[in-house]
Short mmCIF file of C-alpha atoms in Angstrom, two decimals:
data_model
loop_
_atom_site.label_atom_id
_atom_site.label_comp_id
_atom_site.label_asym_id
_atom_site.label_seq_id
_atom_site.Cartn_x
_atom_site.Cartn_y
_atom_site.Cartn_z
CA UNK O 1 21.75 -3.34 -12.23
CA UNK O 2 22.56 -6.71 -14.10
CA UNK O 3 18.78 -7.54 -14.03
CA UNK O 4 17.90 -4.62 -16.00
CA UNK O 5 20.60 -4.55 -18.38
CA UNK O 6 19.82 -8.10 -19.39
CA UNK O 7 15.95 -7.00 -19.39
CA UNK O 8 17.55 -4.32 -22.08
CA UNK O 9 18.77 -7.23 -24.15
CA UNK O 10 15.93 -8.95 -24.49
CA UNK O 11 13.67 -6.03 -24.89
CA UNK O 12 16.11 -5.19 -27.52
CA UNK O 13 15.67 -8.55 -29.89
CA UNK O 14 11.83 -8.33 -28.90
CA UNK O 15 11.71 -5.45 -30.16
CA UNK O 16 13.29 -6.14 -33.91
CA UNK O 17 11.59 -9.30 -33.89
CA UNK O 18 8.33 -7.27 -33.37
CA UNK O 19 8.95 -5.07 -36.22
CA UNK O 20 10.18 -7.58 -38.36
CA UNK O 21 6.39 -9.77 -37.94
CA UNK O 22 4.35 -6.61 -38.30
CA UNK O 23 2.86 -6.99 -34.86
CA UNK O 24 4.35 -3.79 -32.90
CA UNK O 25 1.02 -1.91 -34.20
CA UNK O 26 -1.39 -4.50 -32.64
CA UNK O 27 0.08 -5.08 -29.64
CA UNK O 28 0.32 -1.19 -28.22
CA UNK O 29 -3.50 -0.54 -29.82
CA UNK O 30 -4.28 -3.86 -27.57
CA UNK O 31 -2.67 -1.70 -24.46
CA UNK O 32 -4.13 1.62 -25.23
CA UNK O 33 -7.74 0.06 -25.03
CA UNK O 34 -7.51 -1.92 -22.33
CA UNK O 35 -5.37 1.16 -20.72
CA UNK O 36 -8.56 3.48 -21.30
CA UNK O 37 -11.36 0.56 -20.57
CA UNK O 38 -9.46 0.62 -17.27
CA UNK O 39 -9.02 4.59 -16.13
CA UNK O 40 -10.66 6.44 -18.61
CA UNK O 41 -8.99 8.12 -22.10
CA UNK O 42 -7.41 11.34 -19.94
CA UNK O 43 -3.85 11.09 -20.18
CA UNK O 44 -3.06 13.26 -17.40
CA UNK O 45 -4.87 11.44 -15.02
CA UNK O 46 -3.97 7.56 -16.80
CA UNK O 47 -0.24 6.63 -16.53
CA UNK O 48 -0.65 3.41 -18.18
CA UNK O 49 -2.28 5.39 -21.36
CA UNK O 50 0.48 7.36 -20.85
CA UNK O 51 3.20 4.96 -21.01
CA UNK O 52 1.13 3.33 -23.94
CA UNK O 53 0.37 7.19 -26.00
CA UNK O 54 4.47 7.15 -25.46
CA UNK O 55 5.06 3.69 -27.64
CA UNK O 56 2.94 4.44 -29.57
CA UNK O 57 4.83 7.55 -30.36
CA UNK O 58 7.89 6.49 -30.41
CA UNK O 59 6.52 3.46 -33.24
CA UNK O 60 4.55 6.06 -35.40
CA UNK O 61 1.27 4.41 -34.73
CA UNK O 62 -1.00 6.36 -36.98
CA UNK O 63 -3.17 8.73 -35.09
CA UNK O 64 -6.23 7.44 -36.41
CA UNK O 65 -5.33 4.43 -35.15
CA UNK O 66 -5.02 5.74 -32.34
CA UNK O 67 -8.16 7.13 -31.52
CA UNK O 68 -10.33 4.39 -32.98
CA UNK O 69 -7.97 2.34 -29.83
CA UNK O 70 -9.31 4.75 -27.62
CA UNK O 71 -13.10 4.53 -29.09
CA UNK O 72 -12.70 1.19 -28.52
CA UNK O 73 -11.65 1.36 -24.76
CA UNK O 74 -14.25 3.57 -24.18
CA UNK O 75 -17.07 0.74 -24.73
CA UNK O 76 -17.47 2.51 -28.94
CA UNK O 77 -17.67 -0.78 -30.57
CA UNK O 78 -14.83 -3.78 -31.43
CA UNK O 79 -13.56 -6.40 -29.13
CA UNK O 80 -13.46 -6.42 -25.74
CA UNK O 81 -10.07 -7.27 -24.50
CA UNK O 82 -8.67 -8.48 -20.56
CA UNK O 83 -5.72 -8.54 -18.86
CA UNK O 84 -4.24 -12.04 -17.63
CA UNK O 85 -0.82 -12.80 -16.30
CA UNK O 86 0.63 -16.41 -16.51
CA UNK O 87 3.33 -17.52 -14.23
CA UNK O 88 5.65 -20.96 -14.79
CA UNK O 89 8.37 -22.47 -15.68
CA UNK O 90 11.38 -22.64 -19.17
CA UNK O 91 13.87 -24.55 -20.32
CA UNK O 92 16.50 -24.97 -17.59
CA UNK O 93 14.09 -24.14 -14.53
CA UNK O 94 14.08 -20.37 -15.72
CA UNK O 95 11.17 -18.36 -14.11
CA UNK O 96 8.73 -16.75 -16.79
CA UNK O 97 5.78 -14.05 -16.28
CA UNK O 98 3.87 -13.70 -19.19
CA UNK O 99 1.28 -10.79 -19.51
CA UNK O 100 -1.44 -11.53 -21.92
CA UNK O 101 -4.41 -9.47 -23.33
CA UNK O 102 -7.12 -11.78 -25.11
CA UNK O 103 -10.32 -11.61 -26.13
CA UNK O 104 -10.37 -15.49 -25.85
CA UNK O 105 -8.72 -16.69 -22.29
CA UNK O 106 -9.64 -20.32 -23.02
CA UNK O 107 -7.18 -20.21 -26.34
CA UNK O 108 -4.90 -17.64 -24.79
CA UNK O 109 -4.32 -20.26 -21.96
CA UNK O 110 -3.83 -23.77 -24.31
CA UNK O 111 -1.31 -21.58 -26.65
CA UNK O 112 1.01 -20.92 -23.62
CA UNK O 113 1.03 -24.14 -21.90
CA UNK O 114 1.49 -25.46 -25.25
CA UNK O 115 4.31 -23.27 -25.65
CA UNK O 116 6.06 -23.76 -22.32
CA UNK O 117 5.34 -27.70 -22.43
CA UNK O 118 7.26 -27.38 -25.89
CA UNK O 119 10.78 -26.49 -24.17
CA UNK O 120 10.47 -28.75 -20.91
CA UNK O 121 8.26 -26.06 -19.41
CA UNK O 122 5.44 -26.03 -17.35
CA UNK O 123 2.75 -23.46 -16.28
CA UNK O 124 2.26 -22.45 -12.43
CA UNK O 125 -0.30 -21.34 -9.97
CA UNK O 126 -0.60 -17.78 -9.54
CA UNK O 127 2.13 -16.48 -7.06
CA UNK O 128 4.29 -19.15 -7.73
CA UNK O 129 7.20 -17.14 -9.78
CA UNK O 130 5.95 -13.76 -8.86
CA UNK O 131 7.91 -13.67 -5.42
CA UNK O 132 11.30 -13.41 -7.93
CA UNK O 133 10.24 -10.55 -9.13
CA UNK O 134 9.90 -6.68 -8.83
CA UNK O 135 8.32 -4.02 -10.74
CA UNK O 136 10.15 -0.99 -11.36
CA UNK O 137 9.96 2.13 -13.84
CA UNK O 138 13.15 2.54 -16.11
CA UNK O 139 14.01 5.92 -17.70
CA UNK O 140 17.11 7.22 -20.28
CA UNK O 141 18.16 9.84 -20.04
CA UNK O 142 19.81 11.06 -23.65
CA UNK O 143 23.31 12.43 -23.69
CA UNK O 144 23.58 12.31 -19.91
CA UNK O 145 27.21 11.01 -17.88
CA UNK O 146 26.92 9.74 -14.73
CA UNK O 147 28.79 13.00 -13.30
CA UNK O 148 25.77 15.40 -15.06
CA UNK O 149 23.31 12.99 -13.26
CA UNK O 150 24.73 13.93 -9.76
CA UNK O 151 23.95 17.02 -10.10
CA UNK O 152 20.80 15.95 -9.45
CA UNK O 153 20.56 13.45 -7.34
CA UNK O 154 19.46 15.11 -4.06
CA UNK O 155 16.79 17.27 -5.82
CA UNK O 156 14.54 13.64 -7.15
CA UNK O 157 14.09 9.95 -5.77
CA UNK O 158 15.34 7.45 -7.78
CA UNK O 159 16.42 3.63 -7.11
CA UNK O 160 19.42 2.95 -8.78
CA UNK O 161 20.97 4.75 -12.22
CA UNK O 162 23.16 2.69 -14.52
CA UNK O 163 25.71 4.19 -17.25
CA UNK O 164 24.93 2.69 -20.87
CA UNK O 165 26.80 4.57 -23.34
CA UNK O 166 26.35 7.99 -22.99
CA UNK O 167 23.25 7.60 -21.60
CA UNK O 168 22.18 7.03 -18.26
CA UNK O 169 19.32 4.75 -17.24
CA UNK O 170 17.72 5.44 -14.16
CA UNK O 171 15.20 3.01 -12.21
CA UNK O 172 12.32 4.30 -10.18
CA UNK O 173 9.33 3.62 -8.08
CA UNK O 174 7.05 2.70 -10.52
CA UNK O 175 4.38 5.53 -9.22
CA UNK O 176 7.35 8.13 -9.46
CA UNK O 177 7.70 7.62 -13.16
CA UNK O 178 6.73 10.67 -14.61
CA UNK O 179 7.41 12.52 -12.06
CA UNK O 180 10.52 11.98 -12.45
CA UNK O 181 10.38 12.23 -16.15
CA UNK O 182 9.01 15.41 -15.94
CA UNK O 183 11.86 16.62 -13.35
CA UNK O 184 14.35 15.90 -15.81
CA UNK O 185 12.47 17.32 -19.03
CA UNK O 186 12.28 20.55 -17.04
CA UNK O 187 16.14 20.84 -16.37
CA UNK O 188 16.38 20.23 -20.31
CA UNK O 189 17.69 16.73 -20.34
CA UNK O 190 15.54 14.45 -23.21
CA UNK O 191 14.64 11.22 -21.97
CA UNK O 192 13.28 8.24 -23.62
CA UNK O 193 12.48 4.74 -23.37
CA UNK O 194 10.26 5.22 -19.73
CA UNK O 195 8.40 1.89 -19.04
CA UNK O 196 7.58 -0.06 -16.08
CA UNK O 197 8.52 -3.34 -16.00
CA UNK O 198 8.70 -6.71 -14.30
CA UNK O 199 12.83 -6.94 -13.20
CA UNK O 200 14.05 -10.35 -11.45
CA UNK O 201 15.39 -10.13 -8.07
CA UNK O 202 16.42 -14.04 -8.05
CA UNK O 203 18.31 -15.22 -11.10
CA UNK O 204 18.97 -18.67 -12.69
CA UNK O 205 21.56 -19.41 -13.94
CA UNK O 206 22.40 -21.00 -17.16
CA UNK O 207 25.44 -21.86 -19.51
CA UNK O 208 26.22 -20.62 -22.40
CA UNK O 209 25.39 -23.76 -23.99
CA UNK O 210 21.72 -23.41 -22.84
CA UNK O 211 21.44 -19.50 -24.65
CA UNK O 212 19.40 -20.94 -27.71
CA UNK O 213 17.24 -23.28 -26.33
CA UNK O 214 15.96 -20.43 -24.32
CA UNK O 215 15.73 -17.94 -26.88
CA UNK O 216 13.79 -20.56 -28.91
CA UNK O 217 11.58 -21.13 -26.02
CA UNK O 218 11.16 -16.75 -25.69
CA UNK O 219 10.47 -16.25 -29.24
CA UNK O 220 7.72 -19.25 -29.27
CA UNK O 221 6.17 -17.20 -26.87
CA UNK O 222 6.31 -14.00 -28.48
CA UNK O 223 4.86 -15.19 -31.58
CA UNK O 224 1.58 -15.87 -29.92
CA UNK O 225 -0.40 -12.56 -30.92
CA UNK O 226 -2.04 -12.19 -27.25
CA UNK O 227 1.29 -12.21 -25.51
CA UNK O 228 2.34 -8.56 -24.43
CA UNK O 229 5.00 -8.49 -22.38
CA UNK O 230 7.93 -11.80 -21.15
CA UNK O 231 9.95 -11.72 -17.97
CA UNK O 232 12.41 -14.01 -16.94
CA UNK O 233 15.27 -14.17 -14.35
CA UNK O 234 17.64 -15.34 -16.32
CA UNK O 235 21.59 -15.08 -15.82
CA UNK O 236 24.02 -16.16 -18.42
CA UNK O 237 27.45 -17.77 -16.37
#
């Protein structure tokens, strides 16, 4: 579980960084319309609305906000957003995914080279980092040891579980998400925090020495307004 808990980190700054810049907001509307342009505005029958409805939630995006997203997704007017995904290279030979939604791919594209080429980076082909890399869905579950969770073990699929505090954190097939979810919410366990995300399955190494450069080199990248989400394998020796 080392790949996920340092995911957790860095999710963790990105997060307080996002709310510090005011860009939390624009960033999940981004994913709700593209979410709904994609499968429709029915939440029961869109999981990626779903896990966007959920930030949004958990942010307190206004509602109206909200729904003009959703009028937007569903071809009512404002811009027109798409999904691209760059792969390459950071400071120290670190892999790096970067999921984008633009409205522009032609500045979305110079602003991360730009970025990457900043910190000895560079950008790659398509495939070329992917291959280190897994997607999962994570989970917490609140108030939960790891005895309570073995309780239940045999009666849902999951991947892998990891103690963090007194919570548990539980890693999943990424189409068993909610299902899962939903399992747990029915034996009256809260849960929180469900996302599916992009977890390294080949790490890189790097020294201590080398921890600012590359959070210099993540934050560069998450100031660029049509940057969503940042993976990267690294592993701090």
């Amino acid at each position: 579980m080392a790949g996920h808990s340092k995911w957790a980190n860095i999710q963790h700054r990105k997060k307080a960084q996002d709310n510090k810049r005011g860009k939390v907001f624009t960033k999940i509307i981004r994913e709700i319309t593209v979410a709904v342009k994609l499968a429709g505005p029915d939440v029961a029958s869109n999981s990626r609305l779903r896990l966007a409805m959920s930030k949004a939630n958990k942010n307190s995006v206004p509602k109206d906000t909200i729904e003009r997203a959703i009028k937007k997704g569903s071809g009512q007017g404002g811009d027109s957003f798409e999904e691209i995904t760059y792969e390459g290279y950071g400071p120290k030979g670190i892999a790096v995914i970067i999921e984008c939604l633009t409205d522009n791919k032609n500045r979305t594209v110079s602003e991360v080279r730009h970025a990457l080429t900043k910190y000895n980076g560079s950008l790659g082909t398509k495939g070329s980092v992917a291959h280190l890399f897994k997607k999962i869905g994570i989970i917490t579950l609140l108030d939960t040891s790891e005895d309570d969770l073995i309780n239940y073990i045999d009666e849902i699929e999951i991947l892998d579980y990891e103690q963090a505090d007194n919570h548990c954190v539980i890693n999943t097939d990424p189409s068993n998400l909610f299902k899962v979810k939903s399992f747990f919410e029915e034996k009256s366990l809260k849960t929180k925090d469900e996302e599916i995300i992009l977890e390294p399955i080949t790490m890189c190494n790097i020294d201590e020495s080398d921890i600012e450069q590359v959070e210099l080199f993540t934050d560069n990248l998450e100031e660029l307004d049509d940057v969503q989400n940042i993976y990267t394998n690294i592993s701090i020796t």
